[in-house]
Each structure stands twice: as structure tokens, then as C-alpha cells.
Coordinates of C-alpha atoms in Angstrom, one line a residue:
Chain A
M27 CA 16.5 -31.8 -4.2
K28 CA 15.1 -33.7 -1.2
S29 CA 11.3 -33.6 -0.7
I30 CA 10.5 -31.3 2.2
K31 CA 7.7 -29.8 4.2
A32 CA 8.0 -26.0 4.5
V33 CA 5.9 -23.4 6.3
I34 CA 5.4 -19.8 5.2
G35 CA 4.9 -17.5 8.2
Q36 CA 2.7 -14.8 6.7
I37 CA 3.0 -12.4 9.6
Y38 CA 2.0 -8.9 10.5
P39 CA 5.2 -7.3 11.9
T40 CA 5.0 -4.3 14.2
L41 CA 6.8 -1.3 12.6
G42 CA 10.0 -0.6 14.5
N43 CA 9.5 -3.1 17.3
V44 CA 12.2 -5.7 16.9
E45 CA 11.6 -7.3 20.3
R46 CA 8.0 -8.0 19.6
N47 CA 8.8 -9.2 16.1
V48 CA 11.5 -11.5 17.3
S49 CA 9.0 -13.1 19.8
M50 CA 6.5 -13.5 17.0
H51 CA 9.1 -15.2 14.8
L52 CA 10.1 -17.6 17.7
E53 CA 6.5 -18.4 18.4
K54 CA 5.8 -19.3 14.7
I55 CA 9.1 -21.2 14.6
G56 CA 7.9 -23.2 17.5
E57 CA 4.6 -24.0 15.7
A58 CA 6.5 -25.1 12.6
V59 CA 8.8 -27.3 14.6
R60 CA 5.8 -29.0 16.3
E61 CA 4.4 -29.6 12.8
Q62 CA 7.8 -31.3 12.0
A63 CA 8.4 -28.9 9.1
D64 CA 11.9 -28.7 7.7
L65 CA 11.9 -25.0 6.8
I66 CA 10.1 -21.8 7.8
V67 CA 10.2 -18.6 5.7
F68 CA 9.3 -15.1 6.9
P69 CA 8.6 -12.0 4.8
E70 CA 10.9 -9.1 3.8
L71 CA 11.9 -7.0 6.9
G72 CA 9.8 -9.2 9.1
L73 CA 12.0 -8.3 12.1
T74 CA 11.7 -4.5 11.6
G75 CA 8.6 -3.6 9.5
Y76 CA 8.8 -2.0 6.1
Q77 CA 8.2 1.8 6.0
L78 CA 11.0 2.6 8.3
R79 CA 12.2 5.8 6.7
D80 CA 14.6 7.5 9.2
M81 CA 14.0 4.7 11.7
A82 CA 16.4 2.6 9.6
F83 CA 19.3 4.3 11.3
E84 CA 18.0 3.4 14.7
I85 CA 16.9 -0.1 14.1
A86 CA 19.7 -1.6 12.0
M87 CA 21.5 -4.7 13.3
T88 CA 24.7 -6.5 12.5
L89 CA 24.7 -10.2 11.8
S90 CA 26.1 -10.8 15.3
D91 CA 23.5 -8.7 17.1
E92 CA 21.3 -10.5 19.7
P93 CA 18.0 -10.7 17.7
V94 CA 19.8 -12.2 14.8
R95 CA 21.7 -14.6 17.0
R96 CA 18.5 -15.8 18.7
L97 CA 17.0 -16.7 15.4
V98 CA 20.1 -18.4 14.2
E99 CA 20.2 -20.4 17.4
A100 CA 16.6 -21.4 16.8
S101 CA 17.7 -22.8 13.4
K102 CA 19.1 -25.8 15.2
E103 CA 15.7 -27.3 15.0
I104 CA 14.4 -26.1 11.6
D105 CA 15.9 -24.1 8.7
I106 CA 14.8 -20.4 8.9
V107 CA 14.7 -17.6 6.4
F108 CA 14.2 -14.1 8.0
S109 CA 14.9 -10.5 7.1
F110 CA 15.8 -7.2 8.7
V111 CA 17.9 -4.0 8.2
E112 CA 21.5 -5.1 8.2
E113 CA 24.3 -2.6 9.0
S114 CA 27.6 -3.7 7.5
R115 CA 31.1 -3.1 9.0
E116 CA 31.4 -0.1 6.7
H117 CA 28.1 1.2 8.1
I118 CA 26.1 0.7 4.9
F119 CA 22.5 -0.3 5.6
Y120 CA 21.0 -3.1 3.6
I121 CA 17.7 -4.9 3.3
T122 CA 19.0 -8.4 4.1
A123 CA 17.7 -11.9 4.2
V124 CA 19.4 -14.7 6.1
Y125 CA 19.1 -18.4 5.6
A126 CA 20.0 -20.1 8.9
S127 CA 20.4 -23.8 9.3
Q128 CA 21.6 -26.0 12.1
G129 CA 22.5 -23.1 14.3
K130 CA 24.6 -21.3 11.6
I131 CA 24.1 -18.6 9.0
L132 CA 24.3 -20.5 5.7
H133 CA 23.7 -17.6 3.3
V134 CA 23.1 -13.9 3.4
H135 CA 21.3 -12.1 0.6
R136 CA 21.3 -8.3 0.4
K137 CA 18.5 -6.9 -1.7
V138 CA 19.9 -5.8 -5.1
Y139 CA 17.0 -3.9 -6.6
L140 CA 15.7 -1.1 -4.4
P141 CA 12.5 0.4 -5.7
T142 CA 12.6 4.2 -5.6
Y143 CA 9.6 5.4 -7.5
G144 CA 6.0 6.0 -6.9
M145 CA 5.3 5.0 -3.3
F146 CA 8.8 3.5 -2.8
E147 CA 11.9 5.3 -1.5
E148 CA 14.3 2.5 -0.6
M149 CA 17.4 4.0 -2.3
R150 CA 17.1 7.0 -0.1
H151 CA 17.9 4.8 2.9
F152 CA 19.6 1.6 1.8
G153 CA 22.6 0.4 0.0
R154 CA 22.4 -2.0 -2.9
G155 CA 23.4 -5.6 -2.7
D156 CA 25.7 -6.7 -5.6
R157 CA 25.2 -10.4 -6.1
F158 CA 22.8 -13.2 -6.8
R159 CA 24.2 -16.5 -5.6
A160 CA 22.5 -19.9 -5.3
F161 CA 23.6 -21.9 -2.3
E162 CA 23.6 -25.4 -1.0
T163 CA 21.1 -26.3 1.8
R164 CA 20.6 -29.7 3.4
F165 CA 17.7 -30.2 1.0
G166 CA 19.2 -29.0 -2.2
R167 CA 20.3 -25.9 -4.1
T168 CA 18.3 -22.8 -3.3
G169 CA 18.2 -19.1 -4.2
L170 CA 16.9 -16.1 -2.3
L171 CA 15.3 -13.0 -3.7
I172 CA 13.8 -10.0 -1.9
C173 CA 10.7 -8.4 -3.3
E174 CA 11.8 -6.0 -6.1
D175 CA 14.6 -8.4 -7.0
A176 CA 12.0 -10.6 -8.5
W177 CA 10.8 -7.9 -10.8
H178 CA 14.0 -8.2 -12.8
P179 CA 14.0 -11.5 -14.7
S180 CA 17.8 -11.6 -14.8
A181 CA 17.7 -12.3 -11.0
P182 CA 15.8 -15.6 -11.1
F183 CA 17.6 -16.5 -14.4
L184 CA 20.9 -16.2 -12.7
L185 CA 19.9 -18.2 -9.7
S186 CA 18.4 -20.9 -12.0
Q187 CA 21.7 -21.0 -14.0
D188 CA 23.5 -21.2 -10.7
G189 CA 21.7 -24.5 -10.0
A190 CA 18.8 -23.4 -7.8
E191 CA 15.8 -25.8 -7.8
M192 CA 13.8 -23.7 -5.4
L193 CA 13.6 -20.0 -5.3
I194 CA 12.5 -18.3 -2.0
V195 CA 11.0 -14.9 -2.7
I196 CA 10.2 -12.8 0.3
A197 CA 8.3 -9.6 0.0
S198 CA 6.5 -6.7 1.6
G199 CA 4.0 -6.4 -1.3
P200 CA 1.6 -3.5 -0.9
A201 CA -2.0 -3.8 -2.1
R202 CA -2.6 -1.2 -4.9
G203 CA -4.5 -0.8 -8.1
A204 CA -8.1 -1.5 -7.0
S205 CA -10.3 -2.4 -10.0
A206 CA -13.4 -4.3 -10.8
E207 CA -11.4 -7.5 -10.6
P208 CA -11.9 -9.6 -7.5
M209 CA -8.1 -9.5 -7.0
I210 CA -5.8 -6.6 -6.0
G211 CA -3.9 -5.3 -9.0
S212 CA -0.5 -5.9 -7.4
E213 CA -1.5 -9.5 -6.4
R214 CA -2.4 -10.2 -10.0
S215 CA 1.0 -9.0 -11.2
W216 CA 2.9 -11.0 -8.6
Y217 CA 1.1 -14.2 -9.4
S218 CA 1.5 -13.9 -13.2
M219 CA 5.1 -13.1 -12.8
L220 CA 6.0 -15.9 -10.3
G221 CA 3.9 -18.5 -12.1
T222 CA 5.8 -17.7 -15.3
Y223 CA 9.2 -17.9 -13.6
A224 CA 8.4 -21.2 -12.0
Q225 CA 7.4 -22.5 -15.4
F226 CA 10.4 -21.0 -17.2
F227 CA 12.9 -22.1 -14.7
T228 CA 11.2 -25.4 -13.9
S229 CA 11.6 -24.7 -10.2
F230 CA 9.6 -24.4 -7.1
I231 CA 8.9 -20.8 -6.0
L232 CA 8.1 -20.1 -2.4
F233 CA 6.5 -16.7 -2.1
A234 CA 6.4 -15.3 1.5
N235 CA 4.5 -12.0 1.6
R236 CA 3.5 -10.0 4.7
V237 CA 0.1 -8.6 5.8
G238 CA -0.9 -5.6 7.9
F239 CA -1.0 -1.8 7.7
E240 CA 1.7 0.8 7.9
D241 CA 0.7 4.5 7.4
G242 CA -2.3 3.7 5.3
V243 CA -0.6 1.1 3.2
T244 CA -2.1 -2.4 3.1
F245 CA 0.1 -5.4 2.6
F246 CA -1.8 -8.1 0.8
G247 CA -0.4 -11.5 1.9
R248 CA -1.4 -14.4 -0.4
S249 CA 1.9 -16.2 0.2
A250 CA 2.0 -19.2 -2.1
L251 CA 3.9 -22.1 -3.5
F252 CA 4.3 -22.3 -7.2
D253 CA 5.3 -25.7 -8.6
P254 CA 7.8 -26.3 -11.4
F255 CA 5.0 -26.3 -14.0
G256 CA 4.0 -22.8 -13.0
R257 CA 0.9 -23.8 -11.1
V258 CA -0.2 -22.4 -7.8
Q259 CA 0.1 -25.4 -5.5
A260 CA -0.9 -23.8 -2.3
Q261 CA -2.0 -20.3 -1.3
A262 CA -2.4 -18.4 2.0
K263 CA -5.2 -16.0 2.9
A264 CA -5.4 -12.4 1.7
L265 CA -4.9 -9.5 4.1
E266 CA -4.6 -11.5 7.3
P267 CA -1.9 -13.5 9.1
D268 CA -1.7 -17.1 8.1
M269 CA 0.6 -20.1 8.4
L270 CA 0.8 -22.0 5.1
T271 CA 2.2 -25.5 5.1
V272 CA 3.5 -26.7 1.8
H273 CA 5.1 -29.9 0.4
I274 CA 8.0 -29.5 -2.0
E275 CA 8.3 -32.7 -3.8
N276 CA 11.4 -33.6 -5.8
K277 CA 9.5 -35.7 -8.2
R278 CA 7.7 -32.7 -9.6
I279 CA 11.0 -31.0 -10.4
R280 CA 12.2 -34.1 -12.1
R281 CA 9.1 -34.5 -14.1
A282 CA 8.9 -30.9 -15.2
R283 CA 12.5 -30.8 -16.2
Y284 CA 12.1 -33.9 -18.3
M285 CA 8.9 -32.7 -20.0
M286 CA 10.1 -29.2 -20.5
P287 CA 13.9 -29.3 -20.8
L288 CA 14.3 -25.6 -20.8
L289 CA 17.2 -25.6 -18.4
R290 CA 19.0 -28.3 -20.4
D291 CA 18.6 -26.3 -23.6
E292 CA 19.5 -22.9 -22.2
N293 CA 22.6 -21.7 -24.0
L294 CA 24.7 -19.8 -21.5
D295 CA 27.4 -19.0 -24.0
V296 CA 25.0 -17.3 -26.4
T297 CA 23.7 -15.3 -23.5
I298 CA 27.1 -14.2 -22.2
R299 CA 28.4 -13.4 -25.7
E300 CA 25.4 -11.3 -26.5
L301 CA 25.4 -9.6 -23.1
S302 CA 29.1 -8.8 -23.5
R303 CA 28.4 -7.3 -26.9
I304 CA 25.6 -5.2 -25.6
R305 CA 27.7 -4.0 -22.7
E306 CA 30.5 -3.0 -25.0
S307 CA 28.1 -1.2 -27.3
R308 CA 26.6 0.8 -24.4
L309 CA 30.0 2.2 -23.6
S310 CA 30.5 3.3 -27.2
A311 CA 29.8 6.7 -28.7
D312 CA 27.2 5.1 -31.0
W313 CA 25.0 4.2 -28.0
L314 CA 25.2 7.7 -26.6
D315 CA 24.2 9.0 -30.0
M316 CA 21.4 6.5 -30.3
T317 CA 19.9 7.3 -26.9
N318 CA 20.1 11.0 -27.5
R319 CA 18.5 11.0 -30.8
W320 CA 14.8 11.7 -31.1
D321 CA 13.0 10.5 -34.1
S322 CA 11.0 13.5 -35.3
S323 CA 8.1 11.3 -36.5
E324 CA 7.5 10.2 -32.9
E325 CA 7.3 13.7 -31.3
Chain B
M16 CA -17.3 1.6 -22.8
K17 CA -15.4 -0.1 -20.0
N18 CA -15.9 1.7 -16.7
R19 CA -12.4 2.5 -15.5
L20 CA -13.7 3.7 -12.2
E21 CA -15.4 0.5 -11.2
I22 CA -14.0 -1.2 -8.1
H23 CA -14.6 -4.7 -6.6
P24 CA -16.8 -3.6 -3.6
E25 CA -16.2 -6.6 -1.5
L26 CA -12.5 -6.5 -1.7
V27 CA -12.3 -2.7 -1.1
T28 CA -14.7 -3.0 1.8
E29 CA -12.4 -5.7 3.2
M30 CA -9.3 -3.4 2.9
L31 CA -11.1 -0.3 4.4
T32 CA -12.7 -2.0 7.3
R33 CA -9.4 -3.6 8.3
F34 CA -7.7 -0.2 7.9
I35 CA -10.1 1.4 10.3
K36 CA -9.8 -1.3 12.9
E37 CA -6.0 -1.6 12.7
E38 CA -5.1 2.1 12.6
T39 CA -7.5 2.8 15.5
E40 CA -6.5 0.0 17.8
K41 CA -2.8 0.4 17.0
V42 CA -2.8 3.7 18.8
G43 CA -4.7 2.3 21.8
I44 CA -8.1 3.8 20.9
Q45 CA -11.3 1.7 20.8
K46 CA -13.8 4.1 19.3
V47 CA -14.4 6.4 16.4
V48 CA -16.3 9.6 15.9
F49 CA -17.2 11.6 12.8
G50 CA -19.6 14.2 11.5
L51 CA -22.7 12.7 9.9
S52 CA -24.2 15.2 7.5
G53 CA -26.8 13.2 5.8
G54 CA -24.7 13.1 2.6
I55 CA -23.2 10.0 1.0
D56 CA -19.6 10.4 2.1
S57 CA -20.2 10.4 5.8
A58 CA -22.9 7.8 5.4
L59 CA -20.4 5.5 3.7
V60 CA -17.9 6.1 6.5
A61 CA -20.6 5.2 9.1
F62 CA -21.4 2.0 7.3
L63 CA -17.7 1.0 7.0
A64 CA -17.0 1.9 10.6
V65 CA -19.8 -0.3 11.9
R66 CA -18.7 -3.2 9.7
S67 CA -15.2 -2.7 11.1
L68 CA -15.8 -2.1 14.8
G69 CA -19.5 -2.9 15.5
P70 CA -22.1 -0.3 16.3
E71 CA -21.2 0.2 20.0
R72 CA -17.8 1.6 19.1
V73 CA -19.1 4.1 16.6
H74 CA -20.4 7.6 17.5
A75 CA -21.9 10.0 14.9
V76 CA -22.3 13.7 15.5
M77 CA -24.9 15.6 13.6
M78 CA -24.2 19.3 13.6
P79 CA -26.9 21.3 11.7
Y80 CA -27.1 25.0 11.3
K81 CA -30.4 26.9 11.1
T82 CA -30.3 27.1 7.3
S83 CA -29.3 23.4 6.9
S84 CA -31.9 21.5 5.0
P85 CA -34.2 19.5 7.5
S86 CA -34.0 16.6 5.1
S87 CA -30.2 16.3 5.7
L88 CA -30.8 15.8 9.4
A89 CA -33.6 13.3 8.6
D90 CA -31.2 11.3 6.3
A91 CA -28.5 11.3 8.9
Q92 CA -31.0 10.0 11.5
A93 CA -32.0 7.3 9.0
C94 CA -28.3 6.1 9.0
V95 CA -28.1 6.2 12.8
D96 CA -31.3 4.1 13.0
A97 CA -30.3 1.7 10.3
L98 CA -26.9 1.1 12.0
G99 CA -28.0 1.3 15.6
I100 CA -25.1 3.6 16.6
E101 CA -24.8 6.2 19.3
S102 CA -25.3 9.7 18.1
S103 CA -25.5 13.3 19.3
V104 CA -27.1 16.3 17.7
I105 CA -25.3 19.6 18.3
D106 CA -27.0 22.7 16.8
I107 CA -24.1 25.0 15.8
T108 CA -26.5 28.0 15.2
P109 CA -25.8 29.8 18.5
Q110 CA -22.0 29.9 18.2
I111 CA -22.0 30.7 14.5
D112 CA -24.5 33.5 14.9
A113 CA -22.8 34.9 18.0
Y114 CA -19.6 35.2 16.0
F115 CA -21.1 36.8 12.9
E116 CA -23.0 39.3 14.9
R117 CA -19.7 41.2 14.7
F118 CA -19.4 40.7 11.0
S119 CA -22.9 40.9 9.6
D120 CA -21.6 41.6 6.1
A121 CA -19.5 38.3 6.0
S122 CA -19.6 36.5 2.7
P123 CA -21.2 33.0 2.3
L124 CA -17.7 31.6 1.9
R125 CA -16.5 33.0 5.3
R126 CA -19.7 31.7 6.9
G127 CA -19.4 28.3 5.3
N128 CA -15.7 27.9 6.3
K129 CA -16.5 29.0 9.8
M130 CA -19.2 26.3 10.1
A131 CA -16.9 23.6 8.7
R132 CA -14.3 24.6 11.3
E133 CA -16.8 24.8 14.1
R134 CA -17.8 21.3 13.3
M135 CA -14.2 20.1 13.3
S136 CA -13.7 21.7 16.7
I137 CA -16.8 19.9 18.1
L138 CA -15.6 16.6 16.7
Y139 CA -12.2 17.0 18.3
D140 CA -13.9 17.8 21.6
F141 CA -15.9 14.6 21.3
S142 CA -12.7 12.8 20.4
A143 CA -11.2 13.9 23.7
Q144 CA -14.5 13.2 25.6
L145 CA -15.1 9.7 24.2
N146 CA -11.4 8.8 23.6
A147 CA -12.4 8.2 20.0
L148 CA -10.4 8.8 16.8
V149 CA -11.9 11.3 14.3
L150 CA -12.6 9.6 11.0
G151 CA -12.3 11.8 7.8
T152 CA -15.1 11.8 5.3
S153 CA -13.4 13.6 2.3
N154 CA -13.3 11.6 -0.9
K155 CA -10.5 11.6 -3.5
T156 CA -12.4 13.9 -5.9
E157 CA -12.9 16.6 -3.3
L158 CA -9.3 16.3 -2.0
L159 CA -7.9 16.7 -5.5
L160 CA -10.2 19.6 -6.4
G161 CA -9.6 21.2 -3.1
Y162 CA -13.4 21.3 -2.6
G163 CA -13.3 21.4 1.2
T164 CA -12.3 23.6 4.1
Q165 CA -8.7 23.4 5.4
H166 CA -8.7 22.6 9.1
G167 CA -12.5 22.1 8.7
D168 CA -14.0 19.1 7.0
L169 CA -10.5 18.2 5.6
A170 CA -9.2 17.6 9.2
S171 CA -9.3 14.1 10.6
G172 CA -7.2 11.4 12.4
I173 CA -7.5 8.8 9.6
N174 CA -9.5 8.9 6.4
P175 CA -10.9 5.6 5.0
I176 CA -12.4 7.0 1.8
G177 CA -9.7 9.5 0.7
D178 CA -8.5 7.3 -2.1
L179 CA -12.0 6.7 -3.6
Y180 CA -13.5 9.0 -6.2
K181 CA -17.0 10.2 -5.7
T182 CA -18.4 7.7 -8.2
Q183 CA -16.6 4.9 -6.4
V184 CA -18.1 6.2 -3.1
R185 CA -21.5 5.8 -4.7
Q186 CA -20.7 2.3 -5.9
L187 CA -19.5 1.2 -2.5
A188 CA -22.4 2.9 -0.7
R189 CA -24.9 0.9 -2.9
Y190 CA -23.0 -2.3 -2.0
L191 CA -23.1 -1.6 1.7
G192 CA -26.8 -0.7 1.8
V193 CA -26.6 3.0 2.5
P194 CA -30.3 4.3 2.3
K195 CA -31.3 5.0 -1.2
Q196 CA -32.4 8.5 -0.7
I197 CA -28.9 9.4 0.4
I198 CA -27.3 7.9 -2.6
E199 CA -29.6 9.5 -5.1
K200 CA -29.9 13.1 -3.9
P201 CA -27.7 15.8 -5.4
P202 CA -24.4 16.1 -3.4
S203 CA -24.3 19.3 -1.3
A204 CA -22.1 20.8 1.3
D205 CA -25.3 22.3 2.7
L206 CA -23.6 25.4 3.8
W207 CA -26.3 27.6 2.4
E208 CA -29.7 27.1 1.0
N209 CA -30.0 25.2 -2.3
Q210 CA -26.3 24.8 -2.6
T211 CA -25.2 21.8 -4.7
D212 CA -21.6 20.7 -5.3
E213 CA -22.1 20.3 -9.0
K214 CA -23.7 23.7 -9.5
E215 CA -20.8 25.3 -7.6
L216 CA -18.1 23.3 -9.3
G217 CA -19.6 23.8 -12.8
F218 CA -19.3 20.1 -13.8
T219 CA -20.7 16.8 -12.7
Y220 CA -18.8 14.3 -10.5
E221 CA -19.2 11.7 -13.1
D222 CA -17.5 13.8 -15.8
V223 CA -14.7 15.0 -13.5
D224 CA -14.0 11.5 -12.1
R225 CA -13.6 10.1 -15.6
L226 CA -11.1 12.8 -16.3
L227 CA -9.3 12.5 -12.9
I228 CA -8.6 8.8 -13.1
L229 CA -6.9 9.3 -16.4
L230 CA -5.0 12.4 -15.4
V231 CA -4.0 11.4 -11.9
D232 CA -3.9 7.6 -11.8
R233 CA -2.9 6.9 -15.3
R234 CA -0.8 10.0 -16.1
Y235 CA -2.5 10.9 -19.4
T236 CA -1.1 14.0 -21.1
K237 CA -3.4 16.9 -22.1
E238 CA -3.4 15.7 -25.7
E239 CA -4.3 12.2 -24.7
L240 CA -7.2 13.6 -22.6
R241 CA -8.4 15.7 -25.5
N242 CA -8.4 12.5 -27.6
E243 CA -10.6 10.9 -25.0
G244 CA -13.2 13.6 -25.7
F245 CA -12.6 16.1 -22.9
S246 CA -12.6 19.8 -23.8
E247 CA -9.5 21.9 -23.4
E248 CA -11.3 24.2 -21.1
F249 CA -12.5 21.4 -18.8
I250 CA -9.1 19.9 -18.6
D251 CA -7.5 23.3 -17.8
T252 CA -10.1 24.1 -15.1
V253 CA -9.5 20.8 -13.4
I254 CA -5.7 21.0 -13.6
R255 CA -5.8 24.6 -12.2
R256 CA -8.0 23.5 -9.3
I257 CA -5.7 20.6 -8.4
T258 CA -2.6 22.7 -8.6
R259 CA -4.0 25.7 -6.7
N260 CA -5.3 23.6 -3.9
Q261 CA -2.1 21.6 -3.3
Y262 CA -1.5 23.6 -0.1
K263 CA -4.7 22.1 1.5
R264 CA -3.3 18.6 1.1
R265 CA 0.0 19.3 2.9
I266 CA 1.1 20.2 6.4
P267 CA 2.2 23.8 6.8
L268 CA 5.6 24.7 5.3
I269 CA 8.4 25.1 7.8
A270 CA 11.3 27.4 7.0
K271 CA 14.4 25.3 7.0
V272 CA 17.1 26.5 9.3
S273 CA 18.7 23.5 10.9
N274 CA 20.2 20.3 9.5
R275 CA 17.2 18.3 10.2
T276 CA 13.8 19.9 9.6
I277 CA 10.4 18.4 10.3
G278 CA 8.7 17.5 7.0
I279 CA 11.8 17.9 5.0
D280 CA 14.6 15.6 6.3
F281 CA 13.1 14.5 9.6
R282 CA 11.1 11.7 8.0
Y283 CA 9.4 9.0 10.1
P284 CA 6.2 7.1 9.4
R285 CA 3.2 8.2 11.3
D286 CA 2.9 4.7 12.7
W287 CA 6.2 5.3 14.5
G288 CA 6.4 3.3 17.7
V289 CA 2.8 2.2 17.7

């Protein structure tokens, strides 16, 4: 991986106002270009806002619609990661992130894990993506995850095995779980999780979270860069818009991977063999029996 | 024992003051208005609103009835003075008494509800006059227990303290410097003489909050609650209150006839297009 300078655009998107959000993206892109950054990353659904509900139908875009094209065009000067509601040719609606570079779409990731519990209702409105793929950028191999994707360790594991040296995690992370701690509960969970991943996968993790309010929900921000040792290398403000400039240095990946050769020692064959076995056993009658059975001592 | 209800006051203040500012300005409104009773909930809202918008954009309305305790008005006035906000005093006695002249045998409940709705109606009139958003002052404990008047004190445009239990309201009020006498006096709806919340409810806020955070926020089962030392009777009383008052927390039910019904499958955020 080449060493690069990246900017995290921790923005406050306006719910349902694509035009205003596109302008805001372009403005931030301009700032990053003036800073001579190589990459700018925006949060999940930055072009549309998060709690869309029935608006998803009205606000969805295809990859060739004008707002997307304008941002892809802007990637002639700087690589850009941005996100919106994508409508596929089959009219399935996805939460999508695009990695655009040199005026082209380099990679499209459709959110795989759609939280539908508690305050979340994504599966009511959106289709599930079906793949995690690392991809080649002009700086090195990268992987994209959208919010809940990151709460499933298999997702960063797969991207790591697929050669990613940097994971870009974009989110609309709500603030919840107030306690006596000087940190919002959800922020604590995110940081412990991403720090652990960065360490386990000896990779950089770029976390781009949004801020602002939608229907009473606060988004906490605190975008960050985690280095391949699992440390927080840089951190944006909580609760307000911020532009965080970070330096992703190849030498840190190299050092981490030599000192902690976890990637080298990972045994993909063992994992695949055991996963295949587990998959088979789940299809068997024994599994059904096992998941039906209640141990009377536990009742 | 660890206090599960404790919050980080600085962080929560930061969230709530930003919430007030954002959700007000988003809809093109610059000011807020609310009823200031002299109790801790509305005092906390007053302090948060001033931190959020500055005193010149905050208007408090004090609406005593002839039986209201004079100390309530004095405590409300102490808040107004401490914060330097605009305020109005509207005595609701004439309109309440005019109405109940026709129903001299009306119960205290009817009278109390009528007063709460009269105050709501005045606040919404001020809202139109000042182009100000009405701030709600109901806390999470009251909302869950249904201890409030529907379309009365439960009505508002936005509510900054509706996710804080009463004991958390107290903690935040201390942090923000709400006058001591307001924090320490027994909570009361002040709808009739010598009324106190805890006497009327039959338990203290401290006890019920310890139960509610386990029941609601942490989803403890009844058995687990009993193991925490709560009596069966107390648990049942609280659960019954929460269930019975669910209607107060929802918009009116609409009979579904079409394919797309408001509140059922016509689902947009309230921040739609703002």
C-alpha cells in the first residue's frame, strides 16, 4: 500500500434533500483537493440522510443518475467514497457505497447486513447486498463496509483474507445508551470493535460517521483512523461536523504485520473446512433437533 | 450499589441543547415557549433552552390557578430571574371557573385535566403569536406511567427530556444550577391543594425509576425483578400502569380502509422535507 493523505468528511446531511447534500459533498471535496488529499470518505447515506422510511422510494438513484455522475466526475481530482439509496435495474433498493477514482466508478458495495431490530427498520425498505469483495485502488487493496456490516466479524475477516490493507467503514451511528461514562454507549462499542479489528487484521480502519439529528435521533460522529496496531491514530469531534485529515502510512502496516504475523498464520483451509462442516450439519435433522430441544434444567 | 440511572451530565446536556437548537431551527423557527410551573421538569427545560438558544429566544409562561400554591409561582419567577428570559403570567382562574360554573359537582380529576388542557391551549396560542415552538416538559417516568393529561401537559412540538427518568432529571438539574428549592421540594402537579405526585402514585420516583430502568431499558423479566428485591405487587402495579396508558403515548388510531393509511403504512419521518 502507498502512503496517502485522506480526509474524512464528517457531515450533517439534510434528510431527503439530495441537491443540498450533493452541494455539500462537492464543497468538502473542494476543500480536500486544496489540501492535496488523495482520498475523501463520506458517511453512510450521506447523499440522502438516514431515516428515510417511505422516502426511500422517492429518493432512490441509479448509478447513472445525475447526482452520482457529478460526484464520479469530481473523482478526477481525488478518490471519493460516498453513499446513497441505489435502485437496481430490477428495482431493488439498496444502501450503497461507491468508490470513485479518476472519473470512474471503481467499486460498488451494497450493504449486506441490514439492522431490523430496536430502533432500526432497514429490512422493511431495503434489499440485502450479497458480497464482500476487496478491490484494487491506486494506493493499494481496500475494502468497504457499511455500518451494521462491521458488526459481523466475518465481514472484515473476508475483506482481510481478500487482501485488503485498509478497511473503509462508513456509518450513520446513532448516539444511544447514556450512562455515567463520559462517552456515549454506542461510541464505546464502535471504538472497541474497530480497534480490535484493526489489530486482528493488522490493517488501517477509516471510520466515517455522520452527525446531526433526525426525528430525535442524534448521530454521534467521532470519525477516526485506527492504525494496524489497533490504536486510535486520529479522531474527529463528537456531535458536530468536522473534517479530519489523516495519514495512512504503509510502514505501519509493514511493521504491524511483521511483529504480529496474524495474517500470515491464518489458516484459510481450516476455516473453510470447518465452516463447510457446520453448514452441512445445519441442514441435517440433528441440527433441527438440537435447536428445538430445551434443556429442562435451564427453564 | 452501582447507580444504573446515573448519566454523564455534560454529555447529555450537549446532546439535548443541540437537539433543541437543531429541531427548532430546522423547521424555520427561532424561538421556544413552554409552561413554567415552578417544578423541576419545566425548570430543567428552561435551563436547557437557554443554554441552547440564549435567553432572548426563550419565553416562559406561568399559568397559575387560584388554588395553585403561591410558592410555585415564586419558584417559577426565580427561574425567570436567574435566566433572564421573557415571561408572561396568565391566571387561568377566570376561564376554568366560568366553565365549571355549569358543572359544580365536577371531580378533581376533571378539573385537573381541564386546567392542563387550558394551559396547553394557551401555550399553542403563544406559539402562534411568538412564532415559537412549544417545548414538552414530561419526563420518561411520567410518560411511561401515563401520569399526565393527554392533549394537556403531554402535548408539545418537541420534548427534550422525555427520555430522562425523574431521578436523571434531578441529576441534570443539579448540574445545570436549577435553584435548590425547586430540586428539593416534593414533586407535585399542583392541580389541587397539597397534592404530591408520590402520594398520588403510591410510590417514590426513586423506587419506580430503579424498577423502570430494569424493566424497560434492560428488559428484565418479572422473576429477575423479584430477585432484585422488588415486590410482586409493586412490579404488577407499574406494569399495569404502563400498559393501560399506552394510548396516551400514541397518535389516535385510524381505521384502515385504503391501501395506504396514515400511521400504519404511510410512514415518513417527521423531519420530512425540512
